[in-house]
Coordinates of C-alpha atoms in Angstrom, one line a residue:
X1 CA 151.1 153.4 107.9
X2 CA 153.8 155.9 107.0
X3 CA 155.3 156.8 103.6
X4 CA 158.8 158.1 103.9
X5 CA 161.0 159.6 101.1
X6 CA 164.8 159.5 101.3
X7 CA 166.8 161.8 99.0
X8 CA 170.6 161.7 98.6
X9 CA 172.3 165.0 98.1
X10 CA 176.0 164.4 97.5
X11 CA 177.3 167.9 97.1
X12 CA 175.8 169.0 100.5
X13 CA 176.6 165.5 102.0
X14 CA 173.1 165.0 103.3
X15 CA 170.1 162.8 103.2
X16 CA 166.8 164.6 103.2
X17 CA 164.0 162.6 104.8
X18 CA 160.4 163.6 104.0
X19 CA 157.0 162.2 105.1
X20 CA 154.1 162.0 102.7
X21 CA 150.8 163.2 104.1
X22 CA 148.5 161.1 101.9
X23 CA 145.3 162.8 103.2
X24 CA 146.4 166.3 102.1
X25 CA 149.0 165.4 99.5
X26 CA 151.8 167.3 101.1
X27 CA 155.3 166.5 102.2
X28 CA 156.8 167.3 105.6
X29 CA 160.6 167.5 106.1
X30 CA 161.3 165.3 109.2
X31 CA 165.1 165.0 109.2
X32 CA 168.3 166.2 107.5
X33 CA 171.1 163.7 108.0
X34 CA 174.7 164.7 107.7
X35 CA 176.5 162.0 105.7
X36 CA 180.3 161.3 106.2
X37 CA 181.0 161.9 102.5
X38 CA 179.2 162.6 99.2
X39 CA 176.4 160.1 99.2
X40 CA 174.8 158.9 95.9
X41 CA 173.2 155.4 95.6
X42 CA 170.6 154.3 98.2
X43 CA 169.0 151.0 98.8
X44 CA 166.9 149.6 101.7
X45 CA 167.2 146.1 103.2
X46 CA 164.1 143.9 102.5
X47 CA 163.2 144.1 106.2
X48 CA 162.7 147.8 105.8
X49 CA 164.8 148.5 108.9
X50 CA 168.1 149.5 107.4
X51 CA 169.2 151.9 104.7
X52 CA 172.5 151.8 102.9
X53 CA 174.2 154.7 101.0
X54 CA 177.4 154.6 99.0
X55 CA 179.7 157.6 99.6
X56 CA 182.9 159.0 98.1
X57 CA 185.7 160.1 98.1
X58 CA 186.0 157.8 101.2
X59 CA 184.7 154.9 99.1
X60 CA 182.4 153.4 101.7
X61 CA 178.9 152.1 102.3
X62 CA 177.2 153.7 105.4
X63 CA 174.4 151.8 107.2
X64 CA 171.5 153.5 109.0
X65 CA 168.9 152.0 111.2
X66 CA 165.4 153.2 110.3
X67 CA 163.2 153.7 113.3
X68 CA 159.4 153.4 113.4
X69 CA 159.0 157.0 112.3
X70 CA 161.3 156.6 109.4
X71 CA 164.2 158.5 111.0
X72 CA 167.8 157.4 110.3
X73 CA 170.5 156.5 112.8
X74 CA 174.0 155.7 111.6
X75 CA 175.1 152.2 112.8
X76 CA 177.9 151.1 110.6
X77 CA 180.3 151.8 107.7
X78 CA 182.3 149.5 105.5
X79 CA 185.0 150.4 102.9
X80 CA 184.5 149.7 99.1
X81 CA 187.0 149.1 96.4
X82 CA 185.8 152.1 94.3
X83 CA 183.3 154.9 94.1
X84 CA 179.8 153.3 94.7
X85 CA 177.5 153.9 91.7
X86 CA 174.6 151.5 92.5
X87 CA 173.6 149.4 95.4
X88 CA 171.1 146.5 95.6
X89 CA 170.4 143.4 97.7
X90 CA 169.2 139.9 97.0
X91 CA 165.6 139.0 98.0
X92 CA 166.5 137.5 101.3
X93 CA 168.6 140.4 102.4
X94 CA 171.7 138.3 102.9
X95 CA 173.9 140.0 100.3
X96 CA 174.6 143.6 99.2
X97 CA 175.9 144.3 95.7
X98 CA 177.9 147.4 94.8
X99 CA 178.6 148.5 91.3
X100 CA 181.5 150.9 90.7
X101 CA 181.3 152.6 87.3
X102 CA 184.7 154.3 87.6
X103 CA 186.5 151.2 88.9
X104 CA 184.7 148.8 86.4
X105 CA 183.9 146.4 89.3
X106 CA 181.2 144.6 91.2
X107 CA 181.7 143.9 94.9
X108 CA 179.7 141.4 97.0
X109 CA 179.1 142.1 100.7
X110 CA 177.6 139.5 103.0
X111 CA 174.9 141.0 105.2
X112 CA 175.2 139.8 108.8
X113 CA 172.3 138.8 111.0
X114 CA 172.3 142.3 112.5
X115 CA 171.6 143.6 108.9
X116 CA 174.9 145.3 108.6
X117 CA 177.2 144.4 105.6
X118 CA 180.6 143.0 106.4
X119 CA 183.7 143.4 104.3
X120 CA 183.5 142.3 100.6
X121 CA 183.8 138.6 100.1
X122 CA 184.4 139.0 96.4
X123 CA 185.1 141.7 93.8
X124 CA 184.8 141.2 90.1
X125 CA 187.1 143.4 88.0
X126 CA 187.0 144.4 84.3
X127 CA 183.2 144.8 84.4
X128 CA 183.6 147.8 82.2
X129 CA 181.4 150.9 83.0
X130 CA 178.9 148.8 85.0
X131 CA 176.1 151.2 85.9
X132 CA 173.8 149.0 88.0
X133 CA 173.3 145.6 89.6
X134 CA 169.8 144.1 89.2
X135 CA 168.6 140.9 91.0
X136 CA 166.0 139.0 89.1
X137 CA 164.7 136.9 92.0
X138 CA 162.2 134.9 89.9
X139 CA 164.7 133.7 87.3
X140 CA 167.7 133.8 89.6
X141 CA 169.7 136.0 87.3
X142 CA 171.9 139.1 88.1
X143 CA 171.8 141.6 85.3
X144 CA 174.7 144.1 85.1
X145 CA 174.4 146.8 82.3
X146 CA 177.8 147.9 81.1
X147 CA 177.1 151.3 79.6
X148 CA 180.1 152.0 77.2
X149 CA 180.3 148.3 76.2
X150 CA 176.6 148.3 74.9
X151 CA 176.4 145.0 76.8
X152 CA 174.5 143.4 79.7
X153 CA 176.4 140.8 81.7
X154 CA 174.3 138.0 83.1
X155 CA 175.2 135.9 86.2
X156 CA 173.1 132.8 86.6
X157 CA 172.3 131.8 90.2
X158 CA 171.7 128.1 90.4
X159 CA 172.6 127.8 94.1
X160 CA 172.6 130.2 97.0
X161 CA 176.4 130.2 97.1
X162 CA 176.4 131.5 93.5
X163 CA 175.0 134.8 94.7
X164 CA 178.6 135.6 95.8
X165 CA 179.5 135.6 92.1
X166 CA 182.4 133.2 92.7
X167 CA 182.9 130.8 89.7
X168 CA 179.4 131.7 88.6
X169 CA 178.2 130.9 85.1
X170 CA 177.8 134.1 83.1
X171 CA 176.7 135.2 79.6
X172 CA 176.7 138.5 77.7
X173 CA 173.8 140.2 75.8
X174 CA 174.9 142.7 73.2
X175 CA 172.7 145.8 72.4
X176 CA 172.8 147.9 69.3
X177 CA 175.9 150.0 69.0
X178 CA 175.7 153.3 70.8
X179 CA 172.8 152.3 73.2
X180 CA 174.5 152.7 76.6
X181 CA 172.5 150.4 78.9
X182 CA 172.1 152.0 82.3
X183 CA 169.3 151.0 84.7
X184 CA 166.4 148.5 84.4
X185 CA 163.2 147.1 85.9
X186 CA 161.3 143.7 85.7
X187 CA 157.7 142.8 85.1
X188 CA 156.4 140.9 88.1
X189 CA 155.4 137.9 86.0
X190 CA 159.1 137.2 85.6
X191 CA 158.9 137.0 81.8
X192 CA 160.1 140.5 80.8
X193 CA 162.7 143.1 81.6
X194 CA 163.0 146.7 80.5
X195 CA 166.4 148.4 80.1
X196 CA 166.9 152.2 79.7
X197 CA 169.7 153.2 77.3
X198 CA 171.4 156.5 78.2
X199 CA 173.2 157.2 74.9
X200 CA 170.3 156.9 72.4
X201 CA 167.2 157.4 74.6
X202 CA 165.7 154.0 74.0
X203 CA 164.2 151.2 76.1
X204 CA 164.9 147.6 75.2
X205 CA 162.2 145.1 76.1
X206 CA 163.6 141.7 76.8
X207 CA 161.8 138.4 76.9
X208 CA 163.5 136.2 79.5
X209 CA 164.1 132.8 78.1
X210 CA 165.9 129.7 79.5
X211 CA 168.9 130.0 77.2
X212 CA 169.5 133.8 77.1
X213 CA 167.1 136.8 77.2
X214 CA 166.1 138.2 73.8
X215 CA 165.3 141.7 72.7
X216 CA 161.7 141.8 71.3
X217 CA 161.2 145.6 71.2
X218 CA 163.2 148.8 71.1
X219 CA 161.2 152.0 71.6
X220 CA 162.7 155.5 71.6
X221 CA 161.6 158.6 73.5
X222 CA 163.4 161.2 71.4
X223 CA 161.4 164.4 71.0
X224 CA 160.4 165.4 67.4
X225 CA 163.1 167.6 65.8
X226 CA 165.4 167.1 68.8
X227 CA 169.0 168.2 68.1
X228 CA 171.5 167.5 70.8
X229 CA 172.9 164.7 73.0
X230 CA 170.7 162.0 74.3
X231 CA 171.1 161.6 78.1
X232 CA 168.5 159.2 79.5
X233 CA 168.8 158.4 83.2
X234 CA 166.3 156.5 85.4
X235 CA 163.5 154.0 84.9
X236 CA 160.7 152.7 87.2
X237 CA 157.5 150.6 86.8
X238 CA 154.3 150.7 88.8
X239 CA 153.7 147.6 90.9
X240 CA 150.6 146.7 89.0
X241 CA 152.7 146.6 85.7
X242 CA 150.4 149.1 83.9
X243 CA 152.8 152.0 83.5
X244 CA 156.5 152.5 83.0
X245 CA 158.3 155.8 83.5
X246 CA 161.7 157.1 82.5
X247 CA 163.7 160.3 82.8
X248 CA 165.7 162.3 80.2
X249 CA 168.2 164.8 81.4
X250 CA 168.7 166.5 78.0
X251 CA 165.1 167.7 77.9
X252 CA 164.3 167.7 81.6
X253 CA 161.4 165.3 80.9
X254 CA 159.6 162.3 82.4
X255 CA 158.1 160.0 79.7
X256 CA 155.4 157.5 80.4
X257 CA 154.5 154.3 78.6
X258 CA 151.6 152.0 78.8
X259 CA 152.6 148.3 79.2
X260 CA 150.7 145.6 77.4
X261 CA 148.7 143.1 79.5
X262 CA 151.3 140.4 78.8
X263 CA 154.2 142.8 79.4
X264 CA 155.8 142.2 76.0
X265 CA 155.1 145.7 74.5
X266 CA 155.5 149.3 75.5
X267 CA 153.4 152.2 74.0
X268 CA 154.6 155.8 74.5
X269 CA 151.6 157.7 75.8
X270 CA 153.0 161.1 76.9
X271 CA 155.5 163.2 78.8
X272 CA 155.8 165.7 81.6
X273 CA 158.4 168.5 81.8
X274 CA 160.0 168.4 85.2
X275 CA 163.0 169.5 87.3
X276 CA 166.3 170.4 85.7
X277 CA 168.5 167.3 85.1
X278 CA 166.2 164.6 86.5
X279 CA 168.8 162.0 87.3
X280 CA 166.7 160.1 89.8
X281 CA 163.0 159.5 90.6
X282 CA 160.8 156.9 92.2
X283 CA 157.2 155.7 92.6
X284 CA 155.5 154.7 95.9
X285 CA 154.2 151.2 96.3
X286 CA 150.5 152.4 96.1
X287 CA 151.3 153.8 92.6
X288 CA 149.8 157.1 93.6
X289 CA 152.9 159.3 93.8
X290 CA 156.0 159.9 91.8
X291 CA 158.9 162.0 93.2
X292 CA 161.6 163.5 90.9
X293 CA 165.0 164.9 92.0
X294 CA 166.3 167.8 90.0
X295 CA 170.1 167.5 90.1
X296 CA 170.6 171.0 88.9
X297 CA 167.5 172.6 90.4
X298 CA 168.2 171.4 94.0
X299 CA 164.5 170.7 94.2
X300 CA 162.2 167.6 94.2
X301 CA 158.9 167.6 92.3
X302 CA 155.9 165.8 93.9
X303 CA 153.5 164.3 91.4
X304 CA 150.1 162.6 91.6
X305 CA 149.9 159.7 89.2
X306 CA 146.7 159.3 87.2
X307 CA 146.4 155.5 87.5
X308 CA 144.1 155.2 84.5
X309 CA 145.9 157.5 82.0
X310 CA 149.4 157.4 83.4
X311 CA 149.9 161.2 83.3
X312 CA 151.5 163.1 86.1
X313 CA 149.8 166.0 88.0
X314 CA 152.2 168.3 89.8
X315 CA 151.2 168.8 93.4
X316 CA 154.2 170.8 94.7
X317 CA 157.9 171.4 94.6
X318 CA 160.3 171.4 97.6
X319 CA 163.9 172.6 98.1
X320 CA 166.4 169.9 99.2
X321 CA 170.2 169.7 99.4
X322 CA 172.7 170.3 96.7
X323 CA 172.5 168.2 93.6
X324 CA 170.0 165.6 94.7
X325 CA 170.3 162.2 92.9
X326 CA 168.8 159.1 94.3
X327 CA 165.2 158.8 95.5
X328 CA 163.8 156.0 97.7
X329 CA 160.2 155.7 98.9
X330 CA 159.6 153.4 101.9
X331 CA 156.2 152.3 103.4
X332 CA 156.4 151.6 107.1
X333 CA 153.5 149.5 108.4

């Protein structure tokens, strides 16, 4: 079994590929991939054989084959309507979604049998400042946080064809003014969702109900006596649903929350100072490691997770490309 880390570095137009040595808790750089543009969002096909990265100013999605050692080989490219901000797939790996924050749009790309996306079958316009596309496979809902609208747009998927977002039933959830919903994660029981809000450093806990999800908790992670601009970024949850982590770029900090057994409440436990401007981070599927990308330090920080207490223990730091943003950790059996 191999654990591979992929880091997008838009300003050097590279993907750094690292291998985790779980026995010695070290990282080994195994590949630096030159990308045909400034690559930001990354996602991986559910079959774990293909990686997709959105690039600009060419406005495209580049596809890479992942070999048995985790190395990347470019195999395709498809144009996008606007600058890609976020990429995700449905559970079956038959559709790729692309959010464009600057173009206020969501585009839908069918994924062919060879795992390569074809040209967009549909683009939804006027989805103002959409920052991510999140597929709730249990409840068949696509959640699209619209940052400057303080709103999350919901698309309900009753049939497989609805996943193309053509004439799909949709509803809106409105958050408190000045929230700025950005990214989100789901509890594996399908009952709760957690949304990080960029503009006021809060997390909204949603109870997912039949009619429309309802906010049941809002918890902030603003430091005591903090004066300045809130600038929250990323959010991730451990696969055992015990711990939730989020990053704040204003204070260069990772915060960690304990999740109630049911999943309906968060409890702020502590924080960890980290790399400068931690825009992206991720957690491996064993819940042992957390990797943070410092957009302004040009480094990644490699942490061990205390699975009982949630705190992070810094193992080491590594130089990467220029302005690293997205982090993806893949386990290859």
